[in-house]
Amino acid sequence: MIHPATEPGPDATTADAAGSGPTDPATPGSAAGGDRFGVLARMATAVAGGLLLFGSFPPRPWWFLAPIALALLTVAVRGPGTLRGGFGYGFLGGFAFFVPLLPWTGIYVGPVPWLALSTACAVFIGLWGVLARWLSGLPGWPVWLALAWTATEWARSSFPFGGFPWGRVAFGQADGWYLPLAAYGGAPLIGFAVALTGTGLAALALRVLAWARTPAPRAIGRGTRIGFATAAVTVAIMPLAGVILRPTLPAPDDGHRTITVAAIQGSVPRLGLEFNAQRRAVLDNHVRRTEELADAVDRGQSPRPDVVIWPENSSDIDPLRNADAAAEISEASQRIGAPILVGAVLVNGDRTTTNSVMVWNGAAGPADRHDKKIIQPFGEYLPMRGFFRLFSSYADQAGYFVPGDGDGTVTAAGVRIGVATCYEVAFDRAFRESMAAGAELLTVPTNNATFGRSEMTYQQMAMSRVRAVEHGRALVIAATTGVSAIITANGEIAQQSEQVVPAALVAQLPLRDTTTIATRIGAAPEATSVILTAIGVALVFFRRRRANQAQVSRSSQNSE
């Protein structure tokens, strides 16, 4: 519930719009001046911020809307009033962001799961609103608010049920100036950079507004000039850093040797939850498209691949238990003359299932395999099944998948390949484990058939581009229905398929064994943001406590 902002802020010495001193009483959000902005205006600003943040995500190329969105959200949540008010404005902005971002989650199961997930994610933007209102009392508040944004994105990516990282700010920046920062701090650094630009923009706007309301003559004094300069530098520093660092990214052909890789998109008989009712047809489609590529190789129209990658669920018939499926895959591998990474659903002895990517070496059959480690709650498995089935008749359609425990890689044609199956690519830790195991190439086998022709596939491709830059590796997306893609180590899309059209992408890709700074430091950026945010909260607490003690002391002296 939105709570009117009527009380003083969490610290009577709230920092000014440039983050360097006490707030001007005329500044909106000033404790001394009251909430000049108004509750309805803050609500409208929060909604506008959420909608603009959605607009910054693929397939739209408007990445530059994200800092503006963060600026609007900052203006909405920052100011006088209770912490509950900060939560309310933040939640409202988050809801305006996630509802249009996630409708693909409800395409075939109705609006309840979609709106429930959007609400749960919006809670974390509300939490940021609480932190923003609390930390606004510190000098340099734009930096503190950007750290808090990164910390709350980490929280959303971790809790509950393993977290849901979809919609992290970094995943809307694959086409933007901030992308090179991924090589130096991964998705957390991009998120911090965008947030800092946004909070700096808010600081600059509030500073200008405060100056404009100053009674004539409006001479710009030294302190005001410093405030303007500080805010302007805060706005410009991160995007400029991204532009400056772009030449440091590896060239598309940089590597110690090359490998020819094919991504097969076989497509499915129909989209929707029932796509795998014709599991044999899906397998046949991928076999057929692989054999068509083999024919093109024989005619000299395509290079012969060293490795072929099929998507997730390309064989929902367990080839370890079904001789016909195994024979088909073996024949396809022999026909193309290369091992195939097969996305298969394997049935375990206890009737649970495993979402696996197996290396299939022709007549020799299966070899190395990656069992998906980060499985999707409410899809591949249902936590608290008895409880959630009360809310949706689709609950019992959730699977009984169990996570694997490998190192995130498979070896095919003598190459160590890092695998993040579909949902896993959203999580920082997935490819970190692959890189620690020596991955020279990355792949994202995915099945998007259950989400129709939605924006989900483009959002996932943007995540993959961020991961390619983060770890300095070429990356191959193989999707059942699209979009499959070849992505170079600098985040560029070298090839991509259309949706729901069978395709075979073939490319010669470099293998790299050097590592980026982001790979080497791992989770340090997120840990730093969480620790510093906690320190900021503690600083505000101690400042308030000291101010209260001083006030009590003065009151005692006056009474004497």
PDB file of N, CA, C and O in Angstrom, residues 348 352-355 371-375 381 400-406 424:
ATOM      1  N   ASN A 348      15.289 -41.467 -14.218  1.00  0.00           N
ATOM      2  CA  ASN A 348      16.118 -42.106 -13.194  1.00  0.00           C
ATOM      3  C   ASN A 348      15.408 -43.309 -12.587  1.00  0.00           C
ATOM      4  O   ASN A 348      14.213 -43.521 -12.792  1.00  0.00           O
ATOM      5  N   THR A 352      12.261 -40.065 -10.915  1.00  0.00           N
ATOM      6  CA  THR A 352      12.528 -38.649 -11.146  1.00  0.00           C
ATOM      7  C   THR A 352      13.201 -38.519 -12.512  1.00  0.00           C
ATOM      8  O   THR A 352      13.573 -39.527 -13.143  1.00  0.00           O
ATOM      9  N   THR A 353      13.372 -37.298 -12.965  1.00  0.00           N
ATOM     10  CA  THR A 353      13.968 -37.082 -14.278  1.00  0.00           C
ATOM     11  C   THR A 353      15.130 -36.102 -14.166  1.00  0.00           C
ATOM     12  O   THR A 353      15.218 -35.313 -13.233  1.00  0.00           O
ATOM     13  N   THR A 354      15.992 -36.163 -15.168  1.00  0.00           N
ATOM     14  CA  THR A 354      17.165 -35.292 -15.242  1.00  0.00           C
ATOM     15  C   THR A 354      17.196 -34.633 -16.608  1.00  0.00           C
ATOM     16  O   THR A 354      17.030 -35.301 -17.635  1.00  0.00           O
ATOM     17  N   ASN A 355      17.387 -33.323 -16.620  1.00  0.00           N
ATOM     18  CA  ASN A 355      17.497 -32.572 -17.868  1.00  0.00           C
ATOM     19  C   ASN A 355      18.973 -32.543 -18.242  1.00  0.00           C
ATOM     20  O   ASN A 355      19.763 -31.846 -17.612  1.00  0.00           O
ATOM     21  N   ASP A 371      24.291 -32.645 -16.468  1.00  0.00           N
ATOM     22  CA  ASP A 371      22.941 -32.679 -15.917  1.00  0.00           C
ATOM     23  C   ASP A 371      22.627 -31.285 -15.370  1.00  0.00           C
ATOM     24  O   ASP A 371      23.379 -30.754 -14.545  1.00  0.00           O
ATOM     25  N   LYS A 372      21.550 -30.714 -15.833  1.00  0.00           N
ATOM     26  CA  LYS A 372      21.187 -29.356 -15.451  1.00  0.00           C
ATOM     27  C   LYS A 372      21.187 -29.226 -13.934  1.00  0.00           C
ATOM     28  O   LYS A 372      20.515 -29.970 -13.220  1.00  0.00           O
ATOM     29  N   LYS A 373      21.937 -28.227 -13.435  1.00  0.00           N
ATOM     30  CA  LYS A 373      22.110 -28.078 -11.995  1.00  0.00           C
ATOM     31  C   LYS A 373      21.129 -27.089 -11.386  1.00  0.00           C
ATOM     32  O   LYS A 373      20.750 -27.223 -10.224  1.00  0.00           O
ATOM     33  N   ILE A 374      20.754 -26.070 -12.146  1.00  0.00           N
ATOM     34  CA  ILE A 374      19.834 -25.049 -11.637  1.00  0.00           C
ATOM     35  C   ILE A 374      18.491 -25.282 -12.321  1.00  0.00           C
ATOM     36  O   ILE A 374      18.271 -24.857 -13.450  1.00  0.00           O
ATOM     37  N   ILE A 375      17.624 -26.007 -11.655  1.00  0.00           N
ATOM     38  CA  ILE A 375      16.356 -26.373 -12.280  1.00  0.00           C
ATOM     39  C   ILE A 375      15.274 -25.359 -11.908  1.00  0.00           C
ATOM     40  O   ILE A 375      15.339 -24.690 -10.881  1.00  0.00           O
ATOM     41  N   TYR A 381      10.194 -28.491 -11.508  1.00  0.00           N
ATOM     42  CA  TYR A 381       9.751 -29.109 -10.259  1.00  0.00           C
ATOM     43  C   TYR A 381       8.847 -28.115  -9.547  1.00  0.00           C
ATOM     44  O   TYR A 381       8.840 -26.913  -9.859  1.00  0.00           O
ATOM     45  N   TYR A 400       9.167 -33.491 -12.197  1.00  0.00           N
ATOM     46  CA  TYR A 400       9.824 -34.061 -11.019  1.00  0.00           C
ATOM     47  C   TYR A 400      11.334 -34.161 -11.288  1.00  0.00           C
ATOM     48  O   TYR A 400      11.971 -35.168 -10.992  1.00  0.00           O
ATOM     49  N   PHE A 401      11.864 -33.083 -11.854  1.00  0.00           N
ATOM     50  CA  PHE A 401      13.279 -33.056 -12.182  1.00  0.00           C
ATOM     51  C   PHE A 401      14.121 -32.885 -10.923  1.00  0.00           C
ATOM     52  O   PHE A 401      13.702 -32.245  -9.956  1.00  0.00           O
ATOM     53  N   VAL A 402      15.314 -33.442 -10.977  1.00  0.00           N
ATOM     54  CA  VAL A 402      16.274 -33.280  -9.883  1.00  0.00           C
ATOM     55  C   VAL A 402      17.552 -32.675 -10.467  1.00  0.00           C
ATOM     56  O   VAL A 402      17.890 -32.898 -11.629  1.00  0.00           O
ATOM     57  N   PRO A 403      18.275 -31.872  -9.674  1.00  0.00           N
ATOM     58  CA  PRO A 403      19.477 -31.211 -10.193  1.00  0.00           C
ATOM     59  C   PRO A 403      20.666 -32.155 -10.283  1.00  0.00           C
ATOM     60  O   PRO A 403      20.776 -33.123  -9.536  1.00  0.00           O
ATOM     61  N   GLY A 404      21.558 -31.840 -11.216  1.00  0.00           N
ATOM     62  CA  GLY A 404      22.796 -32.594 -11.332  1.00  0.00           C
ATOM     63  C   GLY A 404      23.871 -32.028 -10.429  1.00  0.00           C
ATOM     64  O   GLY A 404      23.651 -31.073  -9.682  1.00  0.00           O
ATOM     65  N   ASP A 405      25.069 -32.604 -10.520  1.00  0.00           N
ATOM     66  CA  ASP A 405      26.147 -32.170  -9.627  1.00  0.00           C
ATOM     67  C   ASP A 405      27.490 -32.119 -10.331  1.00  0.00           C
ATOM     68  O   ASP A 405      28.540 -32.244  -9.701  1.00  0.00           O
ATOM     69  N   GLY A 406      27.494 -31.908 -11.651  1.00  0.00           N
ATOM     70  CA  GLY A 406      28.748 -31.880 -12.399  1.00  0.00           C
ATOM     71  C   GLY A 406      29.450 -30.540 -12.302  1.00  0.00           C
ATOM     72  O   GLY A 406      29.106 -29.672 -11.491  1.00  0.00           O
ATOM     73  N   GLU A 424      19.499 -21.803 -16.798  1.00  0.00           N
ATOM     74  CA  GLU A 424      20.751 -21.646 -16.075  1.00  0.00           C
ATOM     75  C   GLU A 424      21.525 -20.403 -16.490  1.00  0.00           C
ATOM     76  O   GLU A 424      22.272 -19.835 -15.692  1.00  0.00           O
TER      77      GLU A 424
END
